[in-house]
PDB file of C-alpha atoms in Angstrom:
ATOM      1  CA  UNK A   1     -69.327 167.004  19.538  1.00 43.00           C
ATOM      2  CA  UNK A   2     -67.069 163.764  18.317  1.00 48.00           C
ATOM      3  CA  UNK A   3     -64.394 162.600  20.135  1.00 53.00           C
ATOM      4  CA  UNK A   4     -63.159 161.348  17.023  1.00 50.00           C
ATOM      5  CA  UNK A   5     -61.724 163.221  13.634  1.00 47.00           C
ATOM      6  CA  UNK A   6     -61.571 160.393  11.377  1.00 46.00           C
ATOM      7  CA  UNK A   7     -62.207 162.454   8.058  1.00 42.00           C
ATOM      8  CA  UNK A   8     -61.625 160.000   5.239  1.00 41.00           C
ATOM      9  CA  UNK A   9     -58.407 161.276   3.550  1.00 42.00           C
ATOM     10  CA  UNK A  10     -56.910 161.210   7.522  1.00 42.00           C
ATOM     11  CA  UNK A  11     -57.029 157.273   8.248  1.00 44.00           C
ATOM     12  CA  UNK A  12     -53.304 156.888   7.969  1.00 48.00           C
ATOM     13  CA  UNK A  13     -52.522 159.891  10.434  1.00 45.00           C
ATOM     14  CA  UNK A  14     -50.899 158.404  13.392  1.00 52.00           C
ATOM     15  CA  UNK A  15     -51.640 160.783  16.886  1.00 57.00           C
ATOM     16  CA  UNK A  16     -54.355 163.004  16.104  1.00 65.00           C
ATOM     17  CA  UNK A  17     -55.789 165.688  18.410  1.00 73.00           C
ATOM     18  CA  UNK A  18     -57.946 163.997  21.066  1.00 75.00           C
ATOM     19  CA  UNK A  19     -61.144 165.009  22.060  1.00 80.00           C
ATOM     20  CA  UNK A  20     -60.867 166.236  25.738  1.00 85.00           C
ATOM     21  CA  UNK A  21     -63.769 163.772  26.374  1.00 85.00           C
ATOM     22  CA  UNK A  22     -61.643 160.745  24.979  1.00 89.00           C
ATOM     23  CA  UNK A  23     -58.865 161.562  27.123  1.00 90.00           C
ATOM     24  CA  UNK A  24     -60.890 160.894  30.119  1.00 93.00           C
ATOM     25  CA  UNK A  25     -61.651 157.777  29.324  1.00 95.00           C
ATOM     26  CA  UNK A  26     -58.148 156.949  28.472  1.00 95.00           C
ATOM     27  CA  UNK A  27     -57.417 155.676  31.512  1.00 96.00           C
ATOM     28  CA  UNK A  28     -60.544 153.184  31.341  1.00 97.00           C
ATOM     29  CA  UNK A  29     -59.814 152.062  28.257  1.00 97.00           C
ATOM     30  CA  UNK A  30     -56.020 151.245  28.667  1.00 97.00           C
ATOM     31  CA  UNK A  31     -57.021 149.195  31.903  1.00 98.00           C
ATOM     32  CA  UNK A  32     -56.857 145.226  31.249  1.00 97.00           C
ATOM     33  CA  UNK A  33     -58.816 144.666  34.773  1.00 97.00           C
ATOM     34  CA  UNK A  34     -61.721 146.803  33.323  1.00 97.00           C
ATOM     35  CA  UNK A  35     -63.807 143.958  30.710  1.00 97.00           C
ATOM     36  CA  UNK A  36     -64.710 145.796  27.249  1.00 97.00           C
ATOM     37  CA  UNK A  37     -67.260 144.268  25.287  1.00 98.00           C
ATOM     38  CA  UNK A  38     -66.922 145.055  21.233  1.00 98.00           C
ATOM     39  CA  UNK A  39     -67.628 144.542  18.124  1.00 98.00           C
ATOM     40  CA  UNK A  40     -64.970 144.494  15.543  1.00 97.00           C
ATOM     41  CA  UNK A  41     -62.287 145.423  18.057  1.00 97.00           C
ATOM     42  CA  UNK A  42     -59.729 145.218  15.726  1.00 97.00           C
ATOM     43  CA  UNK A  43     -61.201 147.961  14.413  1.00 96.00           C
ATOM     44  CA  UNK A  44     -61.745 149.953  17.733  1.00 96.00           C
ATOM     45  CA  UNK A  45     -58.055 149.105  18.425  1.00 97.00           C
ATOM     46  CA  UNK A  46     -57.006 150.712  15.808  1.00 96.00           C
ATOM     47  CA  UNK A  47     -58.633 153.753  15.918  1.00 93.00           C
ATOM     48  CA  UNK A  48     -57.549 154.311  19.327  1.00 94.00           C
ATOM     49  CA  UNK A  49     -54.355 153.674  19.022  1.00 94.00           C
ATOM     50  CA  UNK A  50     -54.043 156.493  16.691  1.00 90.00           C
ATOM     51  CA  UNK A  51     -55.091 158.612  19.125  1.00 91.00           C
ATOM     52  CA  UNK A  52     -52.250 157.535  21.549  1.00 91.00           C
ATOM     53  CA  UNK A  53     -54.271 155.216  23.349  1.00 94.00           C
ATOM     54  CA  UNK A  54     -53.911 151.195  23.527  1.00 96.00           C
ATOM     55  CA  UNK A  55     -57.273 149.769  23.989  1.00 97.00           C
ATOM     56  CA  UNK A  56     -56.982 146.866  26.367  1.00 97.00           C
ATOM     57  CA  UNK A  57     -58.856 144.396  28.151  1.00 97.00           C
ATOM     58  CA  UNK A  58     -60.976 142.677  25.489  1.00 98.00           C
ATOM     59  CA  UNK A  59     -62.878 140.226  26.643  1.00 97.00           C
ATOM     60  CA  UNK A  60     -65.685 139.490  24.122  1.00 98.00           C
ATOM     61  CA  UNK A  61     -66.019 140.091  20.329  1.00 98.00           C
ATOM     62  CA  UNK A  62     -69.625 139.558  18.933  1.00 98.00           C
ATOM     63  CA  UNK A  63     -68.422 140.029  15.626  1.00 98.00           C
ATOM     64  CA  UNK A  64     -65.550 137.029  16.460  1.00 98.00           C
ATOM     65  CA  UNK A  65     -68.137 135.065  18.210  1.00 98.00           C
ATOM     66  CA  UNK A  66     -70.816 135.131  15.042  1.00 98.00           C
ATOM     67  CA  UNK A  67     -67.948 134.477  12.916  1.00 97.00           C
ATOM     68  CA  UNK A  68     -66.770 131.057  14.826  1.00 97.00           C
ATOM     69  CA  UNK A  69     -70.657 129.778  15.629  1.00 97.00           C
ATOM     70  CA  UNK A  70     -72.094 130.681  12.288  1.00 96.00           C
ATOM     71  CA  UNK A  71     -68.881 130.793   9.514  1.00 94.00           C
ATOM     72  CA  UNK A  72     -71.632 130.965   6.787  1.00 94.00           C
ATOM     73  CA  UNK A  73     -73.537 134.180   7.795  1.00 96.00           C
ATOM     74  CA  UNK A  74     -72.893 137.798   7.477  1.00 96.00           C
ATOM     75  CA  UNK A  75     -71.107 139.194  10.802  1.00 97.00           C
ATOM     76  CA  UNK A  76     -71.840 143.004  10.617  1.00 96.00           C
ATOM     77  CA  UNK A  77     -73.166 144.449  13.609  1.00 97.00           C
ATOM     78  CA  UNK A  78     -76.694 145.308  12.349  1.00 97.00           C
ATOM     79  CA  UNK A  79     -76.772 141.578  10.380  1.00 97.00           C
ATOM     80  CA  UNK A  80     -76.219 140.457  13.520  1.00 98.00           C
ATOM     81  CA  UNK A  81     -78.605 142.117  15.462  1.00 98.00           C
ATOM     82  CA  UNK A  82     -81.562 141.417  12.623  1.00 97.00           C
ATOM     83  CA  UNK A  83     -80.755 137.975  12.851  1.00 97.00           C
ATOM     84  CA  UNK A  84     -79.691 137.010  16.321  1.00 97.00           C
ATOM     85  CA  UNK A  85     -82.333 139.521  18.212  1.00 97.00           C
ATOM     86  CA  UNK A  86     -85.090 140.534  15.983  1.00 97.00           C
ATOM     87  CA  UNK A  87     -83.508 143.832  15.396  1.00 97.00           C
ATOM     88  CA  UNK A  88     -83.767 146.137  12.972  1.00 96.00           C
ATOM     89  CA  UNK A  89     -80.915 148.881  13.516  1.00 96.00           C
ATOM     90  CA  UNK A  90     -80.958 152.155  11.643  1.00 94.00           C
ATOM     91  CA  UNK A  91     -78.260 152.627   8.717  1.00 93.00           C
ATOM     92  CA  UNK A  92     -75.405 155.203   8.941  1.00 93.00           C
ATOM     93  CA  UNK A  93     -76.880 156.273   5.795  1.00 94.00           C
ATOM     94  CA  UNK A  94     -80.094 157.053   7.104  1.00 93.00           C
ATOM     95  CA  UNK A  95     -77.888 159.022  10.078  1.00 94.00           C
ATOM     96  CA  UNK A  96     -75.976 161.106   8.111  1.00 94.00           C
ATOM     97  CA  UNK A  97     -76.808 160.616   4.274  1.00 93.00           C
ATOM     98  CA  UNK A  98     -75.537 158.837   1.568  1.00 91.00           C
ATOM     99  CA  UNK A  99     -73.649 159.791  -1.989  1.00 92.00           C
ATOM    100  CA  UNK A 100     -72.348 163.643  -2.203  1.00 90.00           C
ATOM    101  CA  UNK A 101     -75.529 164.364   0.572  1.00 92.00           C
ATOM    102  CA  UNK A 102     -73.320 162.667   3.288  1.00 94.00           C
ATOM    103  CA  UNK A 103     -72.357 164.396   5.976  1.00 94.00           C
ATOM    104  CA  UNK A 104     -69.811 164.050   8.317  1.00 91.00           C
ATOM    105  CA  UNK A 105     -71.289 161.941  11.520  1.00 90.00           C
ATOM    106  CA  UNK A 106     -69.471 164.840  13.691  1.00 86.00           C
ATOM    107  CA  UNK A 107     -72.131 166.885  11.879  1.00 91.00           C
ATOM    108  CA  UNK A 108     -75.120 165.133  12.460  1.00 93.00           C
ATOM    109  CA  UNK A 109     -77.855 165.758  15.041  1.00 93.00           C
ATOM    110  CA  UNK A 110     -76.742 165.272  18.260  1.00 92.00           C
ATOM    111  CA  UNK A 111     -79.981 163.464  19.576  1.00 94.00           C
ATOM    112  CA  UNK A 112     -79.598 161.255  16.839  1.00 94.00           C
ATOM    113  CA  UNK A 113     -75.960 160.549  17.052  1.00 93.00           C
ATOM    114  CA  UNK A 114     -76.251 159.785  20.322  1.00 94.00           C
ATOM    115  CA  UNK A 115     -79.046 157.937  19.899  1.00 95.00           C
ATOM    116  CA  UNK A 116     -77.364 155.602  17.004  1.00 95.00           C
ATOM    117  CA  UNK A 117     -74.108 155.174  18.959  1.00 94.00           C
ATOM    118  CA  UNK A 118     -76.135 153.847  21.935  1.00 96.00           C
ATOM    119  CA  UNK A 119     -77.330 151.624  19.954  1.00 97.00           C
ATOM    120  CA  UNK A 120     -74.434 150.062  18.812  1.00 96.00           C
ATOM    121  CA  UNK A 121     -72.948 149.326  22.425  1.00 96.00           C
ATOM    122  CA  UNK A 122     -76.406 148.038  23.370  1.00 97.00           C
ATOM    123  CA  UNK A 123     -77.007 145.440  20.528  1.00 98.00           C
ATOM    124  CA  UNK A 124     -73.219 144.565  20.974  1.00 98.00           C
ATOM    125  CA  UNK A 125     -74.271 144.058  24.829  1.00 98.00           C
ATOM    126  CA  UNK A 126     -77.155 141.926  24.042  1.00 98.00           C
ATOM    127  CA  UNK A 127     -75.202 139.738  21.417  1.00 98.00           C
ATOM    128  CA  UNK A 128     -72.314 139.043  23.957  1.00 98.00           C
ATOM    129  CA  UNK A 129     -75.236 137.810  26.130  1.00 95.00           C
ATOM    130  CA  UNK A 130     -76.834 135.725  23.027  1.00 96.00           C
ATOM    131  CA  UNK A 131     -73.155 134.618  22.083  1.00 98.00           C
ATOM    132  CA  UNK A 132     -71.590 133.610  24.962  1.00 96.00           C
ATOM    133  CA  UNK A 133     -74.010 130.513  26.095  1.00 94.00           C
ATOM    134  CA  UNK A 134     -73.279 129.290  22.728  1.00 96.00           C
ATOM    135  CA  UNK A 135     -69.570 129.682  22.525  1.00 97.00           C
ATOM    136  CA  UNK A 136     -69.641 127.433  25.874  1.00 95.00           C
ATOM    137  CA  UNK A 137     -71.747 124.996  24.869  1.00 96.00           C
ATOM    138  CA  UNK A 138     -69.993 124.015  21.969  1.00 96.00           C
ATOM    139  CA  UNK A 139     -66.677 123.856  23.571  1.00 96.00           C
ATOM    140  CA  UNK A 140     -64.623 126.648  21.773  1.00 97.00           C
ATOM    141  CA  UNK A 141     -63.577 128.931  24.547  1.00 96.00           C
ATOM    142  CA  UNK A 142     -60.200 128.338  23.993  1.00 97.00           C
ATOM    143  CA  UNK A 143     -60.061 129.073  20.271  1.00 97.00           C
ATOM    144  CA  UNK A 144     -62.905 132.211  21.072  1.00 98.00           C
ATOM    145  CA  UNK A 145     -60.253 133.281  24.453  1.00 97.00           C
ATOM    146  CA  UNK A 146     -56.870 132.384  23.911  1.00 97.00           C
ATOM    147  CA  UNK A 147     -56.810 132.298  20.129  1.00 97.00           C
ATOM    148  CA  UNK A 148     -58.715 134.744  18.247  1.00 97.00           C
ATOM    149  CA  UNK A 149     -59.037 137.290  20.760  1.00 97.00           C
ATOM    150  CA  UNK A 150     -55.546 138.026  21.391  1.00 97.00           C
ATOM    151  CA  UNK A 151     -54.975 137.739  17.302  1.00 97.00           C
ATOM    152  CA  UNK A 152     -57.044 140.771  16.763  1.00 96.00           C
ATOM    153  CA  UNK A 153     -54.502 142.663  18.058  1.00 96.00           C
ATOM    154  CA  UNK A 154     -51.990 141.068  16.675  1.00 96.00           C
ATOM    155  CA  UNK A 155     -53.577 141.742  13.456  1.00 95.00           C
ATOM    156  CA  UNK A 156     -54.121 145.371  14.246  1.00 95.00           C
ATOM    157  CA  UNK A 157     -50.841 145.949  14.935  1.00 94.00           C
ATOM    158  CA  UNK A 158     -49.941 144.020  11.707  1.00 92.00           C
ATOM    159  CA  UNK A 159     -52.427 146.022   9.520  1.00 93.00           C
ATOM    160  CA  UNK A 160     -51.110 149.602  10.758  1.00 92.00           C
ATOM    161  CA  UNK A 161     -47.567 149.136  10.705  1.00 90.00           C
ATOM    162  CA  UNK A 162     -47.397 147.151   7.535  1.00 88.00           C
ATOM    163  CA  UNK A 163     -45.125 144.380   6.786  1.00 81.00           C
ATOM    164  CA  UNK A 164     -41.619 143.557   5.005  1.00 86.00           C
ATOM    165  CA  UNK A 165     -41.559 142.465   1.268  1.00 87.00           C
ATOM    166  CA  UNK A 166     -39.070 140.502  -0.252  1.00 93.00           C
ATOM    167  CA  UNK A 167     -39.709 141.333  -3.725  1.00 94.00           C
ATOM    168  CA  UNK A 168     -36.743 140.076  -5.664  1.00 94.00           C
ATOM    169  CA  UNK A 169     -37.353 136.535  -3.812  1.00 96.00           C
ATOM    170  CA  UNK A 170     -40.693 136.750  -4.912  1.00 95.00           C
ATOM    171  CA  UNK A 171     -40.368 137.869  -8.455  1.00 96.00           C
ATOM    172  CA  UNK A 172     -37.927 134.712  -8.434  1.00 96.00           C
ATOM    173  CA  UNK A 173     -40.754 132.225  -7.084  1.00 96.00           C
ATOM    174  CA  UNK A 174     -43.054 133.341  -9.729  1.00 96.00           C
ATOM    175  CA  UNK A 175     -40.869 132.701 -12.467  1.00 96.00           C
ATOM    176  CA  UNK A 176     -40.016 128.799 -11.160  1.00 96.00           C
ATOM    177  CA  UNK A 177     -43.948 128.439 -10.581  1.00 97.00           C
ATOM    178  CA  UNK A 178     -44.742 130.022 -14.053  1.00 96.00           C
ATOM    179  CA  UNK A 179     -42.537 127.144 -15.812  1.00 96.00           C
ATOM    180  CA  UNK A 180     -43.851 124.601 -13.252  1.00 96.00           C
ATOM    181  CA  UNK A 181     -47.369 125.383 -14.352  1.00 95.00           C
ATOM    182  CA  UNK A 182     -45.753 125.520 -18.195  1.00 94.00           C
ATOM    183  CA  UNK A 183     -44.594 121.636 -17.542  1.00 95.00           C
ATOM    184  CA  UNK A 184     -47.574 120.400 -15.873  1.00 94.00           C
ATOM    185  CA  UNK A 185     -50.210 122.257 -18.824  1.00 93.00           C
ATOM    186  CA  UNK A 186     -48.360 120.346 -21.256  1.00 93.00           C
ATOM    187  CA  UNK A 187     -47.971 116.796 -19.455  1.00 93.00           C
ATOM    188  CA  UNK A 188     -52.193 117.342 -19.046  1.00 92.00           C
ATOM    189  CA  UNK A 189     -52.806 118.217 -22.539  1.00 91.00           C
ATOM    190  CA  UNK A 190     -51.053 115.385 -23.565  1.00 92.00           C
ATOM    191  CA  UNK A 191     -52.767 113.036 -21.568  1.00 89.00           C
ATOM    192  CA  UNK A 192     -56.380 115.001 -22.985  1.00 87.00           C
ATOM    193  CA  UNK A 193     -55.139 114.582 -26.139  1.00 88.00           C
ATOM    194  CA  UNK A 194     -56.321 118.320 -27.110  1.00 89.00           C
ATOM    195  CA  UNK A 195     -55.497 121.613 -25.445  1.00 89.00           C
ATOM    196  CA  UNK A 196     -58.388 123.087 -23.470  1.00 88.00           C
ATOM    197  CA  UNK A 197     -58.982 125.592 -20.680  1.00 90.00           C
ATOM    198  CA  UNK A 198     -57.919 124.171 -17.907  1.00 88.00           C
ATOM    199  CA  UNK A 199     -59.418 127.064 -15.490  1.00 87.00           C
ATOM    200  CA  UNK A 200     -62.448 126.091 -17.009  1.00 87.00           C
ATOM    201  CA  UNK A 201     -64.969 123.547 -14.844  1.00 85.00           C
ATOM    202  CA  UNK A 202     -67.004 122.716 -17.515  1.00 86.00           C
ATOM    203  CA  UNK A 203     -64.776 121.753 -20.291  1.00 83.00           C
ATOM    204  CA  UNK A 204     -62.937 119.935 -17.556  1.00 80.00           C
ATOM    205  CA  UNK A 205     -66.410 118.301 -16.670  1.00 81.00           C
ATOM    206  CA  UNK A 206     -66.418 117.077 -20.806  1.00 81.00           C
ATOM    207  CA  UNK A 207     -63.248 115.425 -20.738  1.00 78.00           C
TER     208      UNK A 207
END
């Protein structure tokens, strides 16, 4: 029924059982000749990859491409698609529930699973198509291509391994910014004449 087992207190499992329908496509999916179209495939990467398979040949991101033509608007998939196309998606809460109701999305109709998932690929489809013009008109296929693209993955990678800490060499910055700040508060109250908030805007504004 899924081909994924993504139960909530399992995110952090590294090579889970894969669905025998998954494993078909693995071969698809790991080919960088074959063009895959997603959204939030940082996201898809990682999921994948947790199943022992490295998604590759990403060629567009909708949710990339909203992001670097329209900075100020929400990038979500179903935003997106209300926005962009006139679209009104259904809600994974309507699919499978919301609060303690909510049911697992392996457990939810099969018509309307299938139905729901299709829709995702197909608005993703139709935004690469609405995207794309765009992205070339305004000149930023190199940043879209040979930037952000590849960084996705670079991200991913970044996000599920996790990264080094140097704590004592931070602990040690904090205290020489914490009696920088110390010098400059009292070289600006000075030159107020009073002490004040300086966080605040608005007494900032009165002086």
């Amino acid at each position: 029924r899924s081909m994924f087992n993504m139960s909530e207190g399992q995110k952090n499992v590294i090579n889970r059982k894969m669905n025998p329908f998954l494993k078909l496509l693995k071969s698809v999916l790991e080919d960088a000749s074959i063009p895959k179209y997603t959204h939030n495939g940082k996201y898809e990467y990682q999921v994948l990859k947790q199943y022992g398979i490295i998604l590759q040949g990403i060629s567009f991101d909708s949710m990339i491409a909203a992001f670097l033509l329209f900075p100020h608007e929400r990038v979500g998939l179903k935003a997106c698609a209300a926005r962009y196309l006139g679209v009104s998606m259904a809600t994974y809460e309507a699919v499978a529930g919301k609060g303690k109701s909510q049911i697992s999305f392996s457990d939810v109709d099969e018509d309307i699973a299938t139905q729901y998932a299709a829709a995702d690929a197909d608005m993703t489809f139709r935004l690469k198509t609405y995207f794309e013009s765009q992205i070339n008109k305004k000149n930023l296929n190199y940043l879209f291509n040979d930037i952000e693209l590849p960084l996705q993955i670079v991200l991913g990678d970044m996000e599920l391994e996790g990264v080094s800490v140097d704590l004592e060499f931070l602990n040690e910055l904090r205290q020489k910014f914490e009696k920088e700040i110390k010098v400059l508060s009292e070289s600006i109250y000075n030159h107020a004449g009073k002490m004040f908030n300086i966080n605040s805007t608005q007494q900032l504004g009165e002086l």
